[in-house]
Amino acid sequence: MTLRISSPDGVVHGVELGGGGPITVGRASPEHAPDVALGPDPQRWVGRLHCTLDFADGMWSVTDNASVNGTLLRHGDVTERLQGRKRLQHGDTLLILGDMTTDGEPLYWELTFLDPHTTQPAPFGPPTPVRQTGPALRYDWVSARAYRVENGVETLITGLRPQGHQLLRYMAGRSTGGASVACDHQALITALWGPREEWAAHRSYTRSDLAGVVRAVRRCIEVDPSRPRILETVTGIGYRLNVSGTAG
């Protein structure tokens, strides 16, 4: 059984899956070395412990470890965000965001599971529709595009910079079934710039840095950035993102 890994710039190599796992996948750091290191990763799109492969009862499965940018699972013609634990089947591919073009097109690490003996289908369930009132945001994890949703009409959001995508992906990923999600300042600072121990020497990130990213995002997603209705301020805590229940 092999994991075929293709980097965002097309370099391909393979990793044998032996020993029964668990196999950790992520970004290497001075204090952490995953079994499968995805790098270079200058933007820190990949989490240090992004996802884990486990072997039990003769089958391999994958779990996303609450990563900031999430993991996509492509099974046949269907690509969806990985939630919970999923069994892997020959040909299934994990997609992990590794870079983004200047036009905002996502570039993925592709990890393809190769095991000709696995034939049982992975379970995929339909999303539960959620009614949404007022403007909201839908983040499409497959295309890395954001949409403003209001009165049943979706409008593609343009002009987002990489950190804006990072902020929206993190907050949208914390939503369950389209519910609004509030995140505190420190969690958002960590999502954007990584944990404090990974910051460059003599560099620190504060609420002011975070507020700058939020302002830039609001200019893209809000009709009136001075009166935000999608990315709202939660006084004394952080920010709240109103998320559409439409599947993405």
PDB file of N, CA, C and O in Angstrom, residues 10-72:
ATOM      1  N   GLY A  10       3.933  20.003  -8.876  1.00  0.00           N
ATOM      2  CA  GLY A  10       3.955  18.825  -9.734  1.00  0.00           C
ATOM      3  C   GLY A  10       5.017  17.795  -9.454  1.00  0.00           C
ATOM      4  O   GLY A  10       5.134  16.811 -10.196  1.00  0.00           O
ATOM      5  N   VAL A  11       5.800  17.951  -8.389  1.00  0.00           N
ATOM      6  CA  VAL A  11       6.809  16.948  -8.043  1.00  0.00           C
ATOM      7  C   VAL A  11       6.111  15.764  -7.368  1.00  0.00           C
ATOM      8  O   VAL A  11       5.326  15.947  -6.434  1.00  0.00           O
ATOM      9  N   VAL A  12       6.399  14.546  -7.839  1.00  0.00           N
ATOM     10  CA  VAL A  12       5.700  13.352  -7.370  1.00  0.00           C
ATOM     11  C   VAL A  12       6.683  12.394  -6.702  1.00  0.00           C
ATOM     12  O   VAL A  12       7.786  12.165  -7.211  1.00  0.00           O
ATOM     13  N   HIS A  13       6.287  11.854  -5.558  1.00  0.00           N
ATOM     14  CA  HIS A  13       7.042  10.771  -4.938  1.00  0.00           C
ATOM     15  C   HIS A  13       6.064   9.895  -4.151  1.00  0.00           C
ATOM     16  O   HIS A  13       4.900  10.253  -3.965  1.00  0.00           O
ATOM     17  N   GLY A  14       6.540   8.739  -3.722  1.00  0.00           N
ATOM     18  CA  GLY A  14       5.670   7.799  -3.025  1.00  0.00           C
ATOM     19  C   GLY A  14       6.175   7.491  -1.630  1.00  0.00           C
ATOM     20  O   GLY A  14       7.372   7.549  -1.353  1.00  0.00           O
ATOM     21  N   VAL A  15       5.230   7.172  -0.740  1.00  0.00           N
ATOM     22  CA  VAL A  15       5.546   6.767   0.622  1.00  0.00           C
ATOM     23  C   VAL A  15       4.846   5.450   0.898  1.00  0.00           C
ATOM     24  O   VAL A  15       3.621   5.344   0.730  1.00  0.00           O
ATOM     25  N   GLU A  16       5.608   4.431   1.303  1.00  0.00           N
ATOM     26  CA  GLU A  16       5.015   3.141   1.630  1.00  0.00           C
ATOM     27  C   GLU A  16       4.306   3.235   2.987  1.00  0.00           C
ATOM     28  O   GLU A  16       4.855   3.784   3.944  1.00  0.00           O
ATOM     29  N   LEU A  17       3.104   2.694   3.043  1.00  0.00           N
ATOM     30  CA  LEU A  17       2.343   2.672   4.296  1.00  0.00           C
ATOM     31  C   LEU A  17       2.562   1.320   4.950  1.00  0.00           C
ATOM     32  O   LEU A  17       1.904   0.341   4.636  1.00  0.00           O
ATOM     33  N   GLY A  18       3.495   1.282   5.862  1.00  0.00           N
ATOM     34  CA  GLY A  18       3.780   0.042   6.559  1.00  0.00           C
ATOM     35  C   GLY A  18       3.660   0.223   8.053  1.00  0.00           C
ATOM     36  O   GLY A  18       3.563   1.325   8.573  1.00  0.00           O
ATOM     37  N   GLY A  19       3.653  -0.880   8.771  1.00  0.00           N
ATOM     38  CA  GLY A  19       3.635  -0.825  10.229  1.00  0.00           C
ATOM     39  C   GLY A  19       2.279  -0.607  10.849  1.00  0.00           C
ATOM     40  O   GLY A  19       2.140  -0.596  12.078  1.00  0.00           O
ATOM     41  N   GLY A  20       1.259  -0.408  10.012  1.00  0.00           N
ATOM     42  CA  GLY A  20      -0.095  -0.316  10.571  1.00  0.00           C
ATOM     43  C   GLY A  20      -0.492   1.030  11.106  1.00  0.00           C
ATOM     44  O   GLY A  20      -1.588   1.192  11.622  1.00  0.00           O
ATOM     45  N   GLY A  21       0.375   2.030  11.010  1.00  0.00           N
ATOM     46  CA  GLY A  21       0.005   3.379  11.446  1.00  0.00           C
ATOM     47  C   GLY A  21       0.069   3.527  12.955  1.00  0.00           C
ATOM     48  O   GLY A  21       0.501   2.622  13.663  1.00  0.00           O
ATOM     49  N   PRO A  22      -0.357   4.686  13.502  1.00  0.00           N
ATOM     50  CA  PRO A  22      -0.867   5.800  12.708  1.00  0.00           C
ATOM     51  C   PRO A  22       0.237   6.532  11.950  1.00  0.00           C
ATOM     52  O   PRO A  22       1.378   6.566  12.388  1.00  0.00           O
ATOM     53  N   ILE A  23      -0.142   7.107  10.807  1.00  0.00           N
ATOM     54  CA  ILE A  23       0.763   7.879   9.975  1.00  0.00           C
ATOM     55  C   ILE A  23       0.307   9.333  10.040  1.00  0.00           C
ATOM     56  O   ILE A  23      -0.828   9.647   9.669  1.00  0.00           O
ATOM     57  N   THR A  24       1.166  10.203  10.530  1.00  0.00           N
ATOM     58  CA  THR A  24       0.812  11.617  10.632  1.00  0.00           C
ATOM     59  C   THR A  24       1.262  12.366   9.390  1.00  0.00           C
ATOM     60  O   THR A  24       2.342  12.106   8.852  1.00  0.00           O
ATOM     61  N   VAL A  25       0.433  13.303   8.947  1.00  0.00           N
ATOM     62  CA  VAL A  25       0.714  14.118   7.771  1.00  0.00           C
ATOM     63  C   VAL A  25       0.659  15.583   8.196  1.00  0.00           C
ATOM     64  O   VAL A  25      -0.299  16.003   8.855  1.00  0.00           O
ATOM     65  N   GLY A  26       1.674  16.375   7.831  1.00  0.00           N
ATOM     66  CA  GLY A  26       1.632  17.777   8.224  1.00  0.00           C
ATOM     67  C   GLY A  26       2.881  18.522   7.815  1.00  0.00           C
ATOM     68  O   GLY A  26       3.647  18.079   6.955  1.00  0.00           O
ATOM     69  N   ARG A  27       3.069  19.662   8.440  1.00  0.00           N
ATOM     70  CA  ARG A  27       4.204  20.547   8.167  1.00  0.00           C
ATOM     71  C   ARG A  27       5.262  20.368   9.248  1.00  0.00           C
ATOM     72  O   ARG A  27       4.953  20.411  10.432  1.00  0.00           O
ATOM     73  N   ALA A  28       6.488  20.203   8.814  1.00  0.00           N
ATOM     74  CA  ALA A  28       7.578  20.052   9.779  1.00  0.00           C
ATOM     75  C   ALA A  28       7.884  21.390  10.437  1.00  0.00           C
ATOM     76  O   ALA A  28       7.763  22.449   9.832  1.00  0.00           O
ATOM     77  N   SER A  29       8.252  21.331  11.707  1.00  0.00           N
ATOM     78  CA  SER A  29       8.663  22.515  12.461  1.00  0.00           C
ATOM     79  C   SER A  29       9.817  22.100  13.358  1.00  0.00           C
ATOM     80  O   SER A  29      10.107  20.911  13.497  1.00  0.00           O
ATOM     81  N   PRO A  30      10.494  23.057  13.971  1.00  0.00           N
ATOM     82  CA  PRO A  30      11.634  22.687  14.822  1.00  0.00           C
ATOM     83  C   PRO A  30      11.286  21.701  15.923  1.00  0.00           C
ATOM     84  O   PRO A  30      12.121  20.896  16.329  1.00  0.00           O
ATOM     85  N   GLU A  31      10.043  21.724  16.418  1.00  0.00           N
ATOM     86  CA  GLU A  31       9.661  20.844  17.524  1.00  0.00           C
ATOM     87  C   GLU A  31       8.816  19.653  17.068  1.00  0.00           C
ATOM     88  O   GLU A  31       8.377  18.861  17.892  1.00  0.00           O
ATOM     89  N   HIS A  32       8.577  19.538  15.750  1.00  0.00           N
ATOM     90  CA  HIS A  32       7.647  18.496  15.306  1.00  0.00           C
ATOM     91  C   HIS A  32       8.048  17.976  13.933  1.00  0.00           C
ATOM     92  O   HIS A  32       8.338  18.757  13.030  1.00  0.00           O
ATOM     93  N   ALA A  33       8.084  16.667  13.790  1.00  0.00           N
ATOM     94  CA  ALA A  33       8.403  16.040  12.516  1.00  0.00           C
ATOM     95  C   ALA A  33       7.342  14.991  12.210  1.00  0.00           C
ATOM     96  O   ALA A  33       7.369  13.889  12.765  1.00  0.00           O
ATOM     97  N   PRO A  34       6.353  15.298  11.351  1.00  0.00           N
ATOM     98  CA  PRO A  34       5.334  14.302  11.002  1.00  0.00           C
ATOM     99  C   PRO A  34       5.939  13.166  10.191  1.00  0.00           C
ATOM    100  O   PRO A  34       7.024  13.300   9.616  1.00  0.00           O
ATOM    101  N   ASP A  35       5.218  12.055  10.118  1.00  0.00           N
ATOM    102  CA  ASP A  35       5.703  10.927   9.325  1.00  0.00           C
ATOM    103  C   ASP A  35       5.781  11.293   7.847  1.00  0.00           C
ATOM    104  O   ASP A  35       6.699  10.873   7.139  1.00  0.00           O
ATOM    105  N   VAL A  36       4.799  12.055   7.374  1.00  0.00           N
ATOM    106  CA  VAL A  36       4.793  12.545   5.996  1.00  0.00           C
ATOM    107  C   VAL A  36       4.806  14.066   6.066  1.00  0.00           C
ATOM    108  O   VAL A  36       3.810  14.685   6.443  1.00  0.00           O
ATOM    109  N   ALA A  37       5.955  14.657   5.753  1.00  0.00           N
ATOM    110  CA  ALA A  37       6.102  16.114   5.835  1.00  0.00           C
ATOM    111  C   ALA A  37       5.824  16.725   4.469  1.00  0.00           C
ATOM    112  O   ALA A  37       6.419  16.326   3.460  1.00  0.00           O
ATOM    113  N   LEU A  38       4.913  17.698   4.431  1.00  0.00           N
ATOM    114  CA  LEU A  38       4.565  18.393   3.197  1.00  0.00           C
ATOM    115  C   LEU A  38       5.270  19.748   3.200  1.00  0.00           C
ATOM    116  O   LEU A  38       4.938  20.629   3.987  1.00  0.00           O
ATOM    117  N   GLY A  39       6.232  19.902   2.341  1.00  0.00           N
ATOM    118  CA  GLY A  39       6.982  21.141   2.305  1.00  0.00           C
ATOM    119  C   GLY A  39       7.823  21.210   1.052  1.00  0.00           C
ATOM    120  O   GLY A  39       8.014  20.201   0.363  1.00  0.00           O
ATOM    121  N   PRO A  40       8.297  22.428   0.724  1.00  0.00           N
ATOM    122  CA  PRO A  40       8.204  23.647   1.522  1.00  0.00           C
ATOM    123  C   PRO A  40       6.788  24.205   1.580  1.00  0.00           C
ATOM    124  O   PRO A  40       5.989  23.969   0.674  1.00  0.00           O
ATOM    125  N   ASP A  41       6.512  24.954   2.641  1.00  0.00           N
ATOM    126  CA  ASP A  41       5.187  25.525   2.860  1.00  0.00           C
ATOM    127  C   ASP A  41       5.347  26.922   3.469  1.00  0.00           C
ATOM    128  O   ASP A  41       5.031  27.147   4.630  1.00  0.00           O
ATOM    129  N   PRO A  42       5.863  27.877   2.683  1.00  0.00           N
ATOM    130  CA  PRO A  42       6.187  29.199   3.240  1.00  0.00           C
ATOM    131  C   PRO A  42       4.970  29.953   3.766  1.00  0.00           C
ATOM    132  O   PRO A  42       5.096  30.775   4.673  1.00  0.00           O
ATOM    133  N   GLN A  43       3.773  29.682   3.209  1.00  0.00           N
ATOM    134  CA  GLN A  43       2.572  30.380   3.665  1.00  0.00           C
ATOM    135  C   GLN A  43       1.947  29.719   4.902  1.00  0.00           C
ATOM    136  O   GLN A  43       0.994  30.242   5.468  1.00  0.00           O
ATOM    137  N   ARG A  44       2.479  28.548   5.289  1.00  0.00           N
ATOM    138  CA  ARG A  44       1.939  27.771   6.417  1.00  0.00           C
ATOM    139  C   ARG A  44       0.461  27.429   6.215  1.00  0.00           C
ATOM    140  O   ARG A  44      -0.356  27.526   7.120  1.00  0.00           O
ATOM    141  N   TRP A  45       0.129  27.003   4.990  1.00  0.00           N
ATOM    142  CA  TRP A  45      -1.225  26.531   4.721  1.00  0.00           C
ATOM    143  C   TRP A  45      -1.445  25.164   5.370  1.00  0.00           C
ATOM    144  O   TRP A  45      -2.557  24.816   5.755  1.00  0.00           O
ATOM    145  N   VAL A  46      -0.398  24.372   5.453  1.00  0.00           N
ATOM    146  CA  VAL A  46      -0.483  23.011   5.988  1.00  0.00           C
ATOM    147  C   VAL A  46      -0.329  23.055   7.504  1.00  0.00           C
ATOM    148  O   VAL A  46       0.565  23.731   8.026  1.00  0.00           O
ATOM    149  N   GLY A  47      -1.175  22.347   8.220  1.00  0.00           N
ATOM    150  CA  GLY A  47      -1.063  22.284   9.669  1.00  0.00           C
ATOM    151  C   GLY A  47       0.098  21.390  10.093  1.00  0.00           C
ATOM    152  O   GLY A  47       0.504  20.484   9.362  1.00  0.00           O
ATOM    153  N   ARG A  48       0.617  21.642  11.299  1.00  0.00           N
ATOM    154  CA  ARG A  48       1.728  20.810  11.786  1.00  0.00           C
ATOM    155  C   ARG A  48       1.282  19.356  11.965  1.00  0.00           C
ATOM    156  O   ARG A  48       2.044  18.431  11.720  1.00  0.00           O
ATOM    157  N   LEU A  49       0.060  19.139  12.412  1.00  0.00           N
ATOM    158  CA  LEU A  49      -0.526  17.801  12.482  1.00  0.00           C
ATOM    159  C   LEU A  49      -1.845  17.873  11.722  1.00  0.00           C
ATOM    160  O   LEU A  49      -2.920  17.975  12.291  1.00  0.00           O
ATOM    161  N   HIS A  50      -1.742  17.881  10.411  1.00  0.00           N
ATOM    162  CA  HIS A  50      -2.882  18.209   9.552  1.00  0.00           C
ATOM    163  C   HIS A  50      -3.924  17.093   9.530  1.00  0.00           C
ATOM    164  O   HIS A  50      -5.110  17.326   9.751  1.00  0.00           O
ATOM    165  N   CYS A  51      -3.477  15.872   9.257  1.00  0.00           N
ATOM    166  CA  CYS A  51      -4.400  14.734   9.255  1.00  0.00           C
ATOM    167  C   CYS A  51      -3.626  13.474   9.616  1.00  0.00           C
ATOM    168  O   CYS A  51      -2.389  13.461   9.630  1.00  0.00           O
ATOM    169  N   THR A  52      -4.364  12.420   9.911  1.00  0.00           N
ATOM    170  CA  THR A  52      -3.752  11.170  10.367  1.00  0.00           C
ATOM    171  C   THR A  52      -4.365   9.993   9.630  1.00  0.00           C
ATOM    172  O   THR A  52      -5.595   9.926   9.464  1.00  0.00           O
ATOM    173  N   LEU A  53      -3.516   9.063   9.193  1.00  0.00           N
ATOM    174  CA  LEU A  53      -3.964   7.807   8.585  1.00  0.00           C
ATOM    175  C   LEU A  53      -3.838   6.698   9.626  1.00  0.00           C
ATOM    176  O   LEU A  53      -2.797   6.571  10.278  1.00  0.00           O
ATOM    177  N   ASP A  54      -4.896   5.921   9.773  1.00  0.00           N
ATOM    178  CA  ASP A  54      -4.906   4.821  10.744  1.00  0.00           C
ATOM    179  C   ASP A  54      -5.281   3.532  10.046  1.00  0.00           C
ATOM    180  O   ASP A  54      -6.060   3.518   9.082  1.00  0.00           O
ATOM    181  N   PHE A  55      -4.734   2.415  10.566  1.00  0.00           N
ATOM    182  CA  PHE A  55      -5.035   1.092  10.012  1.00  0.00           C
ATOM    183  C   PHE A  55      -5.675   0.245  11.103  1.00  0.00           C
ATOM    184  O   PHE A  55      -5.119   0.081  12.192  1.00  0.00           O
ATOM    185  N   ALA A  56      -6.877  -0.277  10.838  1.00  0.00           N
ATOM    186  CA  ALA A  56      -7.581  -1.128  11.801  1.00  0.00           C
ATOM    187  C   ALA A  56      -8.528  -2.049  11.046  1.00  0.00           C
ATOM    188  O   ALA A  56      -9.154  -1.637  10.052  1.00  0.00           O
ATOM    189  N   ASP A  57      -8.631  -3.288  11.516  1.00  0.00           N
ATOM    190  CA  ASP A  57      -9.539  -4.278  10.920  1.00  0.00           C
ATOM    191  C   ASP A  57      -9.299  -4.442   9.425  1.00  0.00           C
ATOM    192  O   ASP A  57     -10.243  -4.614   8.637  1.00  0.00           O
ATOM    193  N   GLY A  58      -8.036  -4.367   9.034  1.00  0.00           N
ATOM    194  CA  GLY A  58      -7.691  -4.590   7.633  1.00  0.00           C
ATOM    195  C   GLY A  58      -7.974  -3.422   6.714  1.00  0.00           C
ATOM    196  O   GLY A  58      -7.887  -3.572   5.486  1.00  0.00           O
ATOM    197  N   MET A  59      -8.297  -2.248   7.261  1.00  0.00           N
ATOM    198  CA  MET A  59      -8.656  -1.105   6.428  1.00  0.00           C
ATOM    199  C   MET A  59      -7.938   0.151   6.912  1.00  0.00           C
ATOM    200  O   MET A  59      -7.704   0.328   8.100  1.00  0.00           O
ATOM    201  N   TRP A  60      -7.616   1.044   5.976  1.00  0.00           N
ATOM    202  CA  TRP A  60      -7.045   2.341   6.290  1.00  0.00           C
ATOM    203  C   TRP A  60      -8.147   3.393   6.338  1.00  0.00           C
ATOM    204  O   TRP A  60      -9.115   3.334   5.577  1.00  0.00           O
ATOM    205  N   SER A  61      -7.991   4.340   7.228  1.00  0.00           N
ATOM    206  CA  SER A  61      -8.927   5.458   7.323  1.00  0.00           C
ATOM    207  C   SER A  61      -8.128   6.732   7.537  1.00  0.00           C
ATOM    208  O   SER A  61      -6.950   6.702   7.892  1.00  0.00           O
ATOM    209  N   VAL A  62      -8.795   7.881   7.323  1.00  0.00           N
ATOM    210  CA  VAL A  62      -8.139   9.179   7.468  1.00  0.00           C
ATOM    211  C   VAL A  62      -9.008  10.074   8.332  1.00  0.00           C
ATOM    212  O   VAL A  62     -10.241  10.038   8.258  1.00  0.00           O
ATOM    213  N   THR A  63      -8.356  10.895   9.148  1.00  0.00           N
ATOM    214  CA  THR A  63      -9.046  11.851  10.018  1.00  0.00           C
ATOM    215  C   THR A  63      -8.345  13.198   9.914  1.00  0.00           C
ATOM    216  O   THR A  63      -7.115  13.264  10.032  1.00  0.00           O
ATOM    217  N   ASP A  64      -9.117  14.256   9.688  1.00  0.00           N
ATOM    218  CA  ASP A  64      -8.552  15.598   9.725  1.00  0.00           C
ATOM    219  C   ASP A  64      -8.436  16.022  11.180  1.00  0.00           C
ATOM    220  O   ASP A  64      -9.377  15.868  11.965  1.00  0.00           O
ATOM    221  N   ASN A  65      -7.281  16.556  11.557  1.00  0.00           N
ATOM    222  CA  ASN A  65      -7.032  16.906  12.954  1.00  0.00           C
ATOM    223  C   ASN A  65      -7.393  18.364  13.239  1.00  0.00           C
ATOM    224  O   ASN A  65      -6.564  19.139  13.729  1.00  0.00           O
ATOM    225  N   ALA A  66      -8.640  18.742  12.919  1.00  0.00           N
ATOM    226  CA  ALA A  66      -9.125  20.110  13.139  1.00  0.00           C
ATOM    227  C   ALA A  66      -8.160  21.119  12.536  1.00  0.00           C
ATOM    228  O   ALA A  66      -7.874  22.166  13.124  1.00  0.00           O
ATOM    229  N   SER A  67      -7.649  20.830  11.335  1.00  0.00           N
ATOM    230  CA  SER A  67      -6.694  21.719  10.682  1.00  0.00           C
ATOM    231  C   SER A  67      -7.370  23.021  10.283  1.00  0.00           C
ATOM    232  O   SER A  67      -8.570  23.067  10.010  1.00  0.00           O
ATOM    233  N   VAL A  68      -6.583  24.082  10.243  1.00  0.00           N
ATOM    234  CA  VAL A  68      -7.117  25.406   9.915  1.00  0.00           C
ATOM    235  C   VAL A  68      -7.726  25.419   8.515  1.00  0.00           C
ATOM    236  O   VAL A  68      -8.827  25.932   8.295  1.00  0.00           O
ATOM    237  N   ASN A  69      -7.027  24.846   7.540  1.00  0.00           N
ATOM    238  CA  ASN A  69      -7.472  24.921   6.149  1.00  0.00           C
ATOM    239  C   ASN A  69      -8.218  23.689   5.670  1.00  0.00           C
ATOM    240  O   ASN A  69      -8.641  23.627   4.520  1.00  0.00           O
ATOM    241  N   GLY A  70      -8.384  22.708   6.553  1.00  0.00           N
ATOM    242  CA  GLY A  70      -9.184  21.548   6.201  1.00  0.00           C
ATOM    243  C   GLY A  70      -8.505  20.602   5.228  1.00  0.00           C
ATOM    244  O   GLY A  70      -7.450  20.887   4.654  1.00  0.00           O
ATOM    245  N   THR A  71      -9.131  19.441   5.044  1.00  0.00           N
ATOM    246  CA  THR A  71      -8.674  18.425   4.112  1.00  0.00           C
ATOM    247  C   THR A  71      -9.835  18.057   3.211  1.00  0.00           C
ATOM    248  O   THR A  71     -10.958  17.876   3.689  1.00  0.00           O
ATOM    249  N   LEU A  72      -9.593  17.971   1.921  1.00  0.00           N
ATOM    250  CA  LEU A  72     -10.610  17.529   0.979  1.00  0.00           C
ATOM    251  C   LEU A  72     -10.354  16.062   0.639  1.00  0.00           C
ATOM    252  O   LEU A  72      -9.211  15.618   0.578  1.00  0.00           O
TER     253      LEU A  72
END
